Short mmCIF file of C-alpha atoms and ligand atoms in Angstrom, two decimals:
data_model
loop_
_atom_site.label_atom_id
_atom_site.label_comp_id
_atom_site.label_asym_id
_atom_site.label_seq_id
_atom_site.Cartn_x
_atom_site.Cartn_y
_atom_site.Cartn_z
CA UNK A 206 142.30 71.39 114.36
CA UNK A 207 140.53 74.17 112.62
CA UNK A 208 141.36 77.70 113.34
CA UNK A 209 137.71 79.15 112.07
CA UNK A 210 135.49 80.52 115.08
CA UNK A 211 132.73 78.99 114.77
CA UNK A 212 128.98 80.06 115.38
CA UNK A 213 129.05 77.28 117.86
CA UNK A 214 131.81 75.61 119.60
CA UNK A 215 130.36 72.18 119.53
CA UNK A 216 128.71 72.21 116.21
CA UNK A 217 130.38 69.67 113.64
CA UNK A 218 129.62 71.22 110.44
CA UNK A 219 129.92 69.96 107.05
CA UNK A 220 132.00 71.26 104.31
CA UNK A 221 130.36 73.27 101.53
CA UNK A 222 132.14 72.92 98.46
CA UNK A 223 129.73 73.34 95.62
CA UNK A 224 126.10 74.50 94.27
CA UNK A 225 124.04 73.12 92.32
CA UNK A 226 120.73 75.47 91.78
CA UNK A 227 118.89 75.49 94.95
CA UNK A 228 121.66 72.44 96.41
CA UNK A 229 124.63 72.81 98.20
CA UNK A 230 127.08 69.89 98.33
CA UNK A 231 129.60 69.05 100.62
CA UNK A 232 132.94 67.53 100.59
CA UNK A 233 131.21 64.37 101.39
CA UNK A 234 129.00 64.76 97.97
CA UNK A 235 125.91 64.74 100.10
CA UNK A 236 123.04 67.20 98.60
CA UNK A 237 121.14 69.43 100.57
CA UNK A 238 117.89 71.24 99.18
CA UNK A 239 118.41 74.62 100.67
CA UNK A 240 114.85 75.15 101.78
CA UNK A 241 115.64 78.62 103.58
CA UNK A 242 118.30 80.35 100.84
CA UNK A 243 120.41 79.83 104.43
CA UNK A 244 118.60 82.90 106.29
CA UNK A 245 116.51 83.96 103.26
CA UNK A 246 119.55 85.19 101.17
CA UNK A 247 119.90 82.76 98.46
CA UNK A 248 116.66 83.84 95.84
CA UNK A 249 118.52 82.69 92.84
CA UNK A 250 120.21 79.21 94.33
CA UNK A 251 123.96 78.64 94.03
CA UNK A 252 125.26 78.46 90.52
CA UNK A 253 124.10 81.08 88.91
CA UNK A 254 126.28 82.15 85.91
CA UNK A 255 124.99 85.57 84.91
CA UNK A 256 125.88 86.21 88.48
CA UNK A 257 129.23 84.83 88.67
CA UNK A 258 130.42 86.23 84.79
CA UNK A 259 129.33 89.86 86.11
CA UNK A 260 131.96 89.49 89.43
CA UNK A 261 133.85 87.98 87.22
CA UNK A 262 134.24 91.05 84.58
CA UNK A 263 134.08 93.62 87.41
CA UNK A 264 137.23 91.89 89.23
CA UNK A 265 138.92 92.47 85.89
CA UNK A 266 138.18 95.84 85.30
CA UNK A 267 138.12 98.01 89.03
CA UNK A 268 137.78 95.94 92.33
CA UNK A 269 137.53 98.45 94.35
CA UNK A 270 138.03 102.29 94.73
CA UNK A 271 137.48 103.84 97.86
CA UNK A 272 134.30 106.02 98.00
CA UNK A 273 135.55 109.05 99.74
CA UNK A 274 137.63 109.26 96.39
CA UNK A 275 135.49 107.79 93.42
CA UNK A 276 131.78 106.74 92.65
CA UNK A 277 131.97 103.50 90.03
CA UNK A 278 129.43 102.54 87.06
CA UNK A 279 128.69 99.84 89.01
CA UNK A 280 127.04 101.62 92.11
CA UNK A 281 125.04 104.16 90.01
CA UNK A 282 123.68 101.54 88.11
CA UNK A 283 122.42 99.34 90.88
CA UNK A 284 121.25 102.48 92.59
CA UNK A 285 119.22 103.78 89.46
CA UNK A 286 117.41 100.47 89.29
CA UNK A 287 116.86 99.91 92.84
CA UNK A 288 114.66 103.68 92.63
CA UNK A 289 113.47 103.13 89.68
CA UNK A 290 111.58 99.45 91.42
CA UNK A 291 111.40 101.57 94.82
CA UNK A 292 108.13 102.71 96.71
CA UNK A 293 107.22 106.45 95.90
CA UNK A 294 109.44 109.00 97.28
CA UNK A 295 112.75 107.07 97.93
CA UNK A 296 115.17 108.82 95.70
CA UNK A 297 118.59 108.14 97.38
CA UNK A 298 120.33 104.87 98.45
CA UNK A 299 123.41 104.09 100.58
CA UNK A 300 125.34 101.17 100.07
CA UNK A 301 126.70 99.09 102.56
CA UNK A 302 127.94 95.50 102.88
CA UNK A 303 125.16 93.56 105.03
CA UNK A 304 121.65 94.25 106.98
CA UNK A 305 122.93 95.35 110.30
CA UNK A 306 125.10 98.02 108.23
CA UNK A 307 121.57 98.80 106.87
CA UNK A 308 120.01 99.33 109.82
CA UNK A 309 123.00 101.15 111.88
CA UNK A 310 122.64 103.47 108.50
CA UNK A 311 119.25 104.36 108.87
CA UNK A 312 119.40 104.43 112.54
CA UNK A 313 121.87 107.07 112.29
CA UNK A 314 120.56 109.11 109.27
CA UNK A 315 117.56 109.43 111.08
CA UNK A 316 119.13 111.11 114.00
CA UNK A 317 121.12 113.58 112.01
CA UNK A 318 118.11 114.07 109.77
CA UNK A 319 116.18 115.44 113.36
CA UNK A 320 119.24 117.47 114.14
CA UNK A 321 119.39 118.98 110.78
CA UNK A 322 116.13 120.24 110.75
CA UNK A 323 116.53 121.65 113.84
CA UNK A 324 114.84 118.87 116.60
CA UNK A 325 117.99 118.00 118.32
CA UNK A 326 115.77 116.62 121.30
CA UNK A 327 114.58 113.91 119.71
CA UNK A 328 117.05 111.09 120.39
CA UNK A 329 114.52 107.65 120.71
CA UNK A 330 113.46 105.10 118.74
CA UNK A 331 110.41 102.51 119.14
CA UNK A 332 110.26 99.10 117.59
CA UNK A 333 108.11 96.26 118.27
CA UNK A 334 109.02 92.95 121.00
CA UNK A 335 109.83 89.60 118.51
CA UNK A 336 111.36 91.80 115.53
CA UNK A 337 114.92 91.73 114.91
CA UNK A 338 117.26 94.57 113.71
CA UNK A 339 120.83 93.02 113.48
CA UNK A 340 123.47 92.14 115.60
CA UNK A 341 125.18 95.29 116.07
CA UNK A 342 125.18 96.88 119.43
CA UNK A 343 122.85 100.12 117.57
CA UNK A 344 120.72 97.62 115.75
CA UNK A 345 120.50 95.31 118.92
CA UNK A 346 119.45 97.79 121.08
CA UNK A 347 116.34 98.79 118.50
CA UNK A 348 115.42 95.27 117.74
CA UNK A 349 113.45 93.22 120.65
CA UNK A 350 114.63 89.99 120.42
CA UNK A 351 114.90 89.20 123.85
CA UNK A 352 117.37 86.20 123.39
CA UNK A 353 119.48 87.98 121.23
CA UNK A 354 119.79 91.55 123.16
CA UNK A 355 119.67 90.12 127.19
CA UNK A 356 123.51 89.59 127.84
CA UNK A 357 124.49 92.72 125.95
CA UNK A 358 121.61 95.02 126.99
CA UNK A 359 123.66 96.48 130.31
CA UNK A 360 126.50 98.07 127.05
CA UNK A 361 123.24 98.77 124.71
CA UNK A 362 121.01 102.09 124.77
CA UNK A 363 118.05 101.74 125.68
CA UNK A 364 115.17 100.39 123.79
CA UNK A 365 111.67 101.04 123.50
CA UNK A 366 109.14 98.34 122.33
CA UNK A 367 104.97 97.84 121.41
CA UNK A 368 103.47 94.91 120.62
CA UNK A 369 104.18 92.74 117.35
CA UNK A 370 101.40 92.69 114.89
CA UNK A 371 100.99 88.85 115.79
CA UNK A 372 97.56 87.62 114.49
CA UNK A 373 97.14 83.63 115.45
CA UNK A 374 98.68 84.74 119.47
CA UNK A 375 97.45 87.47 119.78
CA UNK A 376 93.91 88.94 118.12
CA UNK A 377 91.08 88.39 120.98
CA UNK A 378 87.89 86.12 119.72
CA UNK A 379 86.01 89.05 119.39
CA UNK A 380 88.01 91.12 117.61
CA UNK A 381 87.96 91.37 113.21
CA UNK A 382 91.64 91.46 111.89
CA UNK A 383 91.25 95.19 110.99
CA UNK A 384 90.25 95.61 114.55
CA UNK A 385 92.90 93.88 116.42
CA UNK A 386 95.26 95.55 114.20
CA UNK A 387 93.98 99.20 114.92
CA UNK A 388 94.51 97.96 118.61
CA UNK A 389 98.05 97.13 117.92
CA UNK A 390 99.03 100.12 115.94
CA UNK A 391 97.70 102.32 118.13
CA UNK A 392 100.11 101.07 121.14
CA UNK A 393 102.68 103.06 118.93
CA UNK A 394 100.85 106.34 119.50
CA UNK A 395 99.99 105.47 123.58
CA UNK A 396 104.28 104.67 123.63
CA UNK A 397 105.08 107.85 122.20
CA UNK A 398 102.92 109.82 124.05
CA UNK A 399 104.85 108.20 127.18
CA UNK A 400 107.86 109.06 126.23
CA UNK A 401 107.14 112.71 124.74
CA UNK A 402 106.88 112.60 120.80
CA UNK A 403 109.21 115.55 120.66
CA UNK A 404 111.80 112.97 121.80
CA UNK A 405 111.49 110.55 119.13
CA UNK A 406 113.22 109.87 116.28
CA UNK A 407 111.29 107.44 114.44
CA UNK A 408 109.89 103.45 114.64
CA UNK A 409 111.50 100.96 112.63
CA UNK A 410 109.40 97.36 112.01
CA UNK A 411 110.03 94.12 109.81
CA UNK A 412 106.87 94.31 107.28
CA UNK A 413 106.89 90.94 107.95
CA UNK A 414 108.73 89.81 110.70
CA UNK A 415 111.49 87.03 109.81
CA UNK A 416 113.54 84.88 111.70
CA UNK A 417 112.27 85.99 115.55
CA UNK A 418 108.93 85.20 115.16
CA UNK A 419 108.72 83.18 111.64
CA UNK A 420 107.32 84.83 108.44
CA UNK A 421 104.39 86.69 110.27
CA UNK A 422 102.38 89.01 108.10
CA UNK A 423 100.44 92.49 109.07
CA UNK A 424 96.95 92.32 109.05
CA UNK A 425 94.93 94.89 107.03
CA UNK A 426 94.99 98.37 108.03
CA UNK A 427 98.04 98.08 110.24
CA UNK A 428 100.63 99.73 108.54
CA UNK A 429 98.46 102.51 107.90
CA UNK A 430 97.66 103.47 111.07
CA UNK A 431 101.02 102.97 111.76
CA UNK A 432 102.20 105.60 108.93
CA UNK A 433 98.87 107.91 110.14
CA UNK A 434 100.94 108.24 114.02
CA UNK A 435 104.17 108.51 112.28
CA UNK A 436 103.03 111.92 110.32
CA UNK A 437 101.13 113.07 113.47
CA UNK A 438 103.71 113.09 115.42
CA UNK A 439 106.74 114.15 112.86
CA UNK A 440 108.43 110.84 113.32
CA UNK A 441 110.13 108.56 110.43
CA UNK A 442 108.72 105.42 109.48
CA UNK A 443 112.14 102.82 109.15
CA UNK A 444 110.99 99.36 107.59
CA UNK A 445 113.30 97.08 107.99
CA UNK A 446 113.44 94.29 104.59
CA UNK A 447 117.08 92.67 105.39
CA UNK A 448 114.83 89.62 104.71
CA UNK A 449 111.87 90.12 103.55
CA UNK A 450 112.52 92.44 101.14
CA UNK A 451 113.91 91.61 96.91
CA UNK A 452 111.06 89.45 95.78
CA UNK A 453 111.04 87.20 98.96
CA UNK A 454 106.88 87.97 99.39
CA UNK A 455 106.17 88.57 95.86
CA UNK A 456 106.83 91.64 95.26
CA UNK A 457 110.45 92.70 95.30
CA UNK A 458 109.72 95.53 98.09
CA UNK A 459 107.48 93.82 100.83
CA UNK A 460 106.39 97.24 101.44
CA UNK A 461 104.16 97.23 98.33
CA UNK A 462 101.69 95.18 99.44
CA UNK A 463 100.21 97.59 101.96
CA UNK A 464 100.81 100.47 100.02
CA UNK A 465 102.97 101.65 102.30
CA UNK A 466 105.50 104.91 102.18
CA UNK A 467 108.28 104.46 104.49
CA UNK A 468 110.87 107.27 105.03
CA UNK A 469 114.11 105.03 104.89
CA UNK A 470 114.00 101.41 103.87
CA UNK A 471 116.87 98.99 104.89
CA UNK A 472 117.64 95.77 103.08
CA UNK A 473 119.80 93.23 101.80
CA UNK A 474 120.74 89.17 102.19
CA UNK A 475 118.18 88.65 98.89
CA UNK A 476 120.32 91.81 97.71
CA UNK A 477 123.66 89.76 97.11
CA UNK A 478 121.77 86.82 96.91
CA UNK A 479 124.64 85.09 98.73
CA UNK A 480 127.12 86.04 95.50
CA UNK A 481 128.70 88.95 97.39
CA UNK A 482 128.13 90.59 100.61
CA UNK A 483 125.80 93.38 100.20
CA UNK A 484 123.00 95.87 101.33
CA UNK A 485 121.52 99.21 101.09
CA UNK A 486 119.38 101.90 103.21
CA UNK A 487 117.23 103.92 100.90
CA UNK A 488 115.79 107.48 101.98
CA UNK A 489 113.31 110.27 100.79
CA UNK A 490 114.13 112.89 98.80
CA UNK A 491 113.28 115.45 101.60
CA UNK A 492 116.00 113.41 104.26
CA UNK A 493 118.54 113.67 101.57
CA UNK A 494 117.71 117.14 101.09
CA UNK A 495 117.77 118.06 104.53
CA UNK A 496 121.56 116.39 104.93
CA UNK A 497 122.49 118.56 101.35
CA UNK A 498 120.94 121.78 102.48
CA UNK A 499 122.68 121.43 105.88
CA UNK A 500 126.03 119.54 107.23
CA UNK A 501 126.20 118.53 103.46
CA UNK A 502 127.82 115.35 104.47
CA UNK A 503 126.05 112.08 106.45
CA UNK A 504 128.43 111.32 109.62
CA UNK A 505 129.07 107.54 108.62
CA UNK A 506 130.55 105.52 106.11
CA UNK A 507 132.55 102.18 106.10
CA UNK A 508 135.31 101.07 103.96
CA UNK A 509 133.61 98.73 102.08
CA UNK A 510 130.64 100.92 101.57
CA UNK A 511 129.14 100.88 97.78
CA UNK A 512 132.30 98.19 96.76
CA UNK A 513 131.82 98.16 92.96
CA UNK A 514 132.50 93.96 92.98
CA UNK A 515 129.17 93.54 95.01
CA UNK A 516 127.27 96.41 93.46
CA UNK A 517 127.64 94.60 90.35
CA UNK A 518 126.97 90.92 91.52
CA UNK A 519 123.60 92.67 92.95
CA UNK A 520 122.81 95.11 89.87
CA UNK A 521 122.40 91.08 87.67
CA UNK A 522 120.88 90.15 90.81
CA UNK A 523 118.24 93.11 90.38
CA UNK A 524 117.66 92.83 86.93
CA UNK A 525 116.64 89.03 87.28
CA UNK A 526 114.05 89.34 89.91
CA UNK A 527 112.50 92.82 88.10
CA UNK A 528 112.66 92.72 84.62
CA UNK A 529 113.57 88.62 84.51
CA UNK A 530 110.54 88.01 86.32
CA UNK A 531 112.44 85.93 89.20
CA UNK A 532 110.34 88.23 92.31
CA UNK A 533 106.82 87.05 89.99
CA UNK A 534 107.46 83.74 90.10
CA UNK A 535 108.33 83.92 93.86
CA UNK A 536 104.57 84.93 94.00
CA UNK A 537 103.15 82.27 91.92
CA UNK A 538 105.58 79.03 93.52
CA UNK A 539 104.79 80.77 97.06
CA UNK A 540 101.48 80.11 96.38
CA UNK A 541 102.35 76.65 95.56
CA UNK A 542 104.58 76.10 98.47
CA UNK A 543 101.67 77.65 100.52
CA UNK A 544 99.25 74.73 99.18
CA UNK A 545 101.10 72.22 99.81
CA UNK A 546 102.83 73.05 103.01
CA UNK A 547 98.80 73.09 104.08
CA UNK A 548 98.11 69.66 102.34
CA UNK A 549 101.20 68.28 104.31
CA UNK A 550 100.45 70.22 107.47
CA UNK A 551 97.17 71.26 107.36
CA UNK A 552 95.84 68.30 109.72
CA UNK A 553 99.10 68.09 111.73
CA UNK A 554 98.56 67.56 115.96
CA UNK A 555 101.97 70.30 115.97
CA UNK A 556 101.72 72.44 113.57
CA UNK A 557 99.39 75.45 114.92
CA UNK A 558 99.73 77.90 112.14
CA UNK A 559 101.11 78.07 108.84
CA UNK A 560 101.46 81.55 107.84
CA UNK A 561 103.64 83.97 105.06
CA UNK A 562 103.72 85.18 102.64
CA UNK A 563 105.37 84.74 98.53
CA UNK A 564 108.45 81.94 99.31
CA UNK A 565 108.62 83.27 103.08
CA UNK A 566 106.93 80.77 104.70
CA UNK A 567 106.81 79.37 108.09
CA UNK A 568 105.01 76.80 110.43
CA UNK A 569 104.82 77.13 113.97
CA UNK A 570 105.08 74.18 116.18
CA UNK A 571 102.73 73.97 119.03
CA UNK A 572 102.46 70.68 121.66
CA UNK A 573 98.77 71.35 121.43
CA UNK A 574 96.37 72.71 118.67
CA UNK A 575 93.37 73.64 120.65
CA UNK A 576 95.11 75.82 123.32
CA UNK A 577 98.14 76.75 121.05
CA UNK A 578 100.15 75.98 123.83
CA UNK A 579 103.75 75.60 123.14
CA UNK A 580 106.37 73.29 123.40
CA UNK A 581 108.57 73.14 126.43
CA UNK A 582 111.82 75.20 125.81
CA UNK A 583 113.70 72.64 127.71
CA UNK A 584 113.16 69.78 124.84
CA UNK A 585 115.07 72.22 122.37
CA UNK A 586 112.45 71.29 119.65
CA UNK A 587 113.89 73.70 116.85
CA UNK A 588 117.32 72.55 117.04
CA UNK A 589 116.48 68.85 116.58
CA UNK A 590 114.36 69.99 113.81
CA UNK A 591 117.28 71.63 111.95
CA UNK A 592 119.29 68.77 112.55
CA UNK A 593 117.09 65.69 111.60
CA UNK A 594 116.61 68.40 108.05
CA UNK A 595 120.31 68.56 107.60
CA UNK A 596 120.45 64.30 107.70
CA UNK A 597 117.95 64.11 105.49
CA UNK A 598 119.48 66.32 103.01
CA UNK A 599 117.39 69.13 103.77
CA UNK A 600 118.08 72.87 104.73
CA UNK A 601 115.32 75.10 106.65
CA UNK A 602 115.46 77.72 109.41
CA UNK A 603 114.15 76.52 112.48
CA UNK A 604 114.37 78.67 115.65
CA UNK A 605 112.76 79.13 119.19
CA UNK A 606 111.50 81.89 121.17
CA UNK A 607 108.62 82.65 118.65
CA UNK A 608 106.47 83.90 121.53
CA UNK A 609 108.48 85.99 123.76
CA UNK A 610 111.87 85.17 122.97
CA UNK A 611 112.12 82.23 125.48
CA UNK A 612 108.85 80.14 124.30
CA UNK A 613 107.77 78.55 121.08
CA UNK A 614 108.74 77.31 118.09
CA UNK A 615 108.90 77.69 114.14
CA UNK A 616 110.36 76.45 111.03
CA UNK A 617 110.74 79.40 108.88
CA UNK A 618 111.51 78.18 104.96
CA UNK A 619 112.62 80.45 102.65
CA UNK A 620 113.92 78.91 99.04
CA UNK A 621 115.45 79.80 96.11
CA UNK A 622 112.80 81.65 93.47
CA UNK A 623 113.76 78.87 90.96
CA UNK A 624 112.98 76.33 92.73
CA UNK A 625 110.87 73.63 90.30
CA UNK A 626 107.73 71.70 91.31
CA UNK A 627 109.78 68.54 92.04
CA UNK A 628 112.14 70.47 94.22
CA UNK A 629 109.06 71.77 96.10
CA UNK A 630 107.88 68.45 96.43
CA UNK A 631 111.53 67.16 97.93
CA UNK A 632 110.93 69.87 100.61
CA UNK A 633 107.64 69.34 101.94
CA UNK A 634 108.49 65.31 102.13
CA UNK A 635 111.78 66.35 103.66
CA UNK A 636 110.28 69.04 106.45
CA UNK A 637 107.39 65.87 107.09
CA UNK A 638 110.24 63.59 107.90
CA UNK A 639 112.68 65.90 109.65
CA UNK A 640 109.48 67.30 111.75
CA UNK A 641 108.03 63.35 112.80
CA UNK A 642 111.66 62.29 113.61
CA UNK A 643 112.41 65.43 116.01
CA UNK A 644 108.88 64.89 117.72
CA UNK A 645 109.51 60.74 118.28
CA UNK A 646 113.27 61.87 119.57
CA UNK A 647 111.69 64.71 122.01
CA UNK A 648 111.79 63.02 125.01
CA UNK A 649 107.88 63.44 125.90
CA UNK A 650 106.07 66.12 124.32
CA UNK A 651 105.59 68.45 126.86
CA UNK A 652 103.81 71.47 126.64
CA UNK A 653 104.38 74.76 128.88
CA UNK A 654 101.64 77.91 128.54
N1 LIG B 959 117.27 92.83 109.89
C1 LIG B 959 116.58 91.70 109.70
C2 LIG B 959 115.09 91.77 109.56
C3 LIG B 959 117.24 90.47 109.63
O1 LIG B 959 116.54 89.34 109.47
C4 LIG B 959 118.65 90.46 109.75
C5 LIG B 959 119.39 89.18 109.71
O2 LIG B 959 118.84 88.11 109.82
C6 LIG B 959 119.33 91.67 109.94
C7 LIG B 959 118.61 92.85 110.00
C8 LIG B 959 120.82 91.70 110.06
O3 LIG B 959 121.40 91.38 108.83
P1 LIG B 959 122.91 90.82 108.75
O4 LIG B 959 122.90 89.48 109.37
O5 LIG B 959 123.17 90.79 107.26
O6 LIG B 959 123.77 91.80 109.44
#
């Protein structure tokens, strides 16, 4: 009898015992093509050595030295090259050991930033329905993954949500892209204007949204609207990249690709790339001054924060998918991946949209094309997905709830930047067959608006 709690109780999982590149094998010696990096963490597959010879020598030299006592080579490093790669104006970064960390991080800066310049009133924050922040109670509350926050919200603060930026539900026939997403955007500046702008802190969004809603990309002109209400108003702009962020869209901040300037920035899983447990929250030069002119200390911290072990394992991490080119070639196989996930899918009867961006891909599943209507949450579509995957040798990142938390379905896939041509191939046959045999084993495919 194992004495692990599991995620779930009933689940009979395999044993991991090796990697092989993008493959994990078990104790079994089965291969699996990890066609998600797990949740979008593994960018550089399983075995790599540059990786494993830097925790190596670190191990050997310092392990760990508490931060409230030292700083280590290892941290300043990673931090100089993470700002020297970041978007404009983020000059500081704090170190923590996974996203939710991130986000509590910036969560929390961001209040004591507004009480350090003097706005103590200004205690909210707004995020958008079908995003998700992490699983800690702060980060719960902010995200609005309905599934995820419902049995905890009567111990959670309260949270304040606007629409997702959610293109193939939600942009009228009428309506350009630019123009549904001006629509959109602007709910941000109707929600703080209901709750009094002088009493928020800041809004916090997924550039593109991961695992709630499955690889879902702005439209144009969003995020810029978005940052125009954010100045208006004096509130911070918090993107959250736990997943899409180091290379995962093409570019190793997601950020870049609308030009955007966010005040604090929170990622990691790509970070660590699986090798060590890792993540940062990076903030302007005028938050960090604000903190250094006043209190002259942030009120957090963690034991593990900035542990010299991770920060090098991510530092070799860094360097590969910058100055190795590993976040480029995400780009060019994305586009790959993109082609022939529509050659495969294109024509499918269940696959509505497929939609991402870089290797951050994802299909949703719909009972019917025509009126997009989705599957019924009943048949459990996205966990036979995941397993009929698994016995074919094939990891992805199915989930439900893509439409409100409760309805839909996608596959979100997410694999390793080295993945070769062959390997890309193995997926898409894999997803075909995984995707046919959960659809033949769904009792009767019944659709639900
Ligand atoms: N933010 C986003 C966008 C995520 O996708 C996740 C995890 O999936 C988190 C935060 C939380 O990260 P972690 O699971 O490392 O705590």
């Amino acid at each position: 009898m194992s004495h692990v709690f599991p995620r779930h109780t009933r689940a009979r999982m395999p044993v991991a015992v090796r990697g092989d590149g993008p493959y994990i094998i078990d104790s079994q010696g089965r291969r699996y093509l990890d066609g998600s990096g797990g949740a979008a963490v593994s960018c550089l597959g399983h075995s790599d050595p540059d990786v494993a010879e830097a925790i190596r020598r670190q191990s050997s030299e310092i392990s760990f030295a508490h931060t409230g006592f030292f700083t280590s080579a290892a941290a300043e490093s990673l931090a100089d090259r993470l700002i020297a790669h970041a978007p404009v104006g983020l000059e500081r970064v704090y170190l923590v050991s996974g996203g939710s960390e991130a986000v509590e991080s910036a969560l929390k800066l961001a209040r004591q930033y507004m009480i350090e310049i003097g706005q103590p009133g200004r205690r909210r924050f707004i995020a958008r329905r079908q995003s998700y922040h992490g699983n800690t109670l702060g980060a719960l509350a902010t995200g609005g993954n309905l599934w995820r926050r419902d049995p905890f919200a009567p111990v959670m603060t309260a949270g304040h949500h606007i629409a997702p930026c959610y293109e193939y539900r939600d942009r009228l026939p009428h309506e350009s892209a630019e123009e549904y997403g001006l629509r959109v955007a602007d709910e941000l500046e109707a929600e703080l204007l209901r709750l009094g702008p002088e009493t928020v802190i800041g809004f916090i969004a997924e550039p593109v949204v991961g695992a709630t809603a499955g690889a879902v990309p702005p439209v144009p002109g969003y995020f810029r609207r978005i940052r125009e209400i954010c100045d208006r108003h004096g509130i911070l702009l918090i993107l959250d990249e736990v997943m899409c962020g180091m290379g995962r869209t093409g570019t190793l901040f997601a950020c870049e690709q609308e030009d955007l300037r966010p005040d604090i920035l929170c990622i990691a899983k790509g970070l660590g790339a699986g090798y060590q447990p890792i993540g940062a929250m990076l903030c302007s030069a005028e938050i960090y001054a604000a903190i250094e002119a006043g209190s002259g200390f942030f009120q957090h911290g963690h034991t593990y924060v900035g542990h010299p072990v991770a920060c090098a394992a991510a530092d070799v991490v860094l360097r590969k998918l910058t100055t190795g080119g590993l976040a480029a070639r995400a780009a060019r196989m994305g586009e790959r991946l993109n082609a022939a996930l529509g050659a495969r899918f294109g024509a499918h009867p269940h696959v509505g949209d497929i939609r991402g961006r870089g290797m951050f891909r994802a299909l949703e599943l719909v009972a019917d094309r025509a009126s997009k209507a989705p599957f019924d949450p009943g048949l459990g579509l996205a966990a036979r997905v995941k397993q009929a995957a698994m016995e074919r040798g094939l990891i992805c990142y199915p989930n439900s709830g893509t439409i409100d938390g409760r309805r839909g379905d996608h596959v979100l896939l997410a694999p390793p930047f080295i993945l070769t041509d062959d390997q890309l191939g193995e997926l898409v046959d894999k997803l075909a067959g995984a995707l046919d045999a959960a659809l033949r084993a769904a009792p009767r495919a019944t659709a639900r608006r």
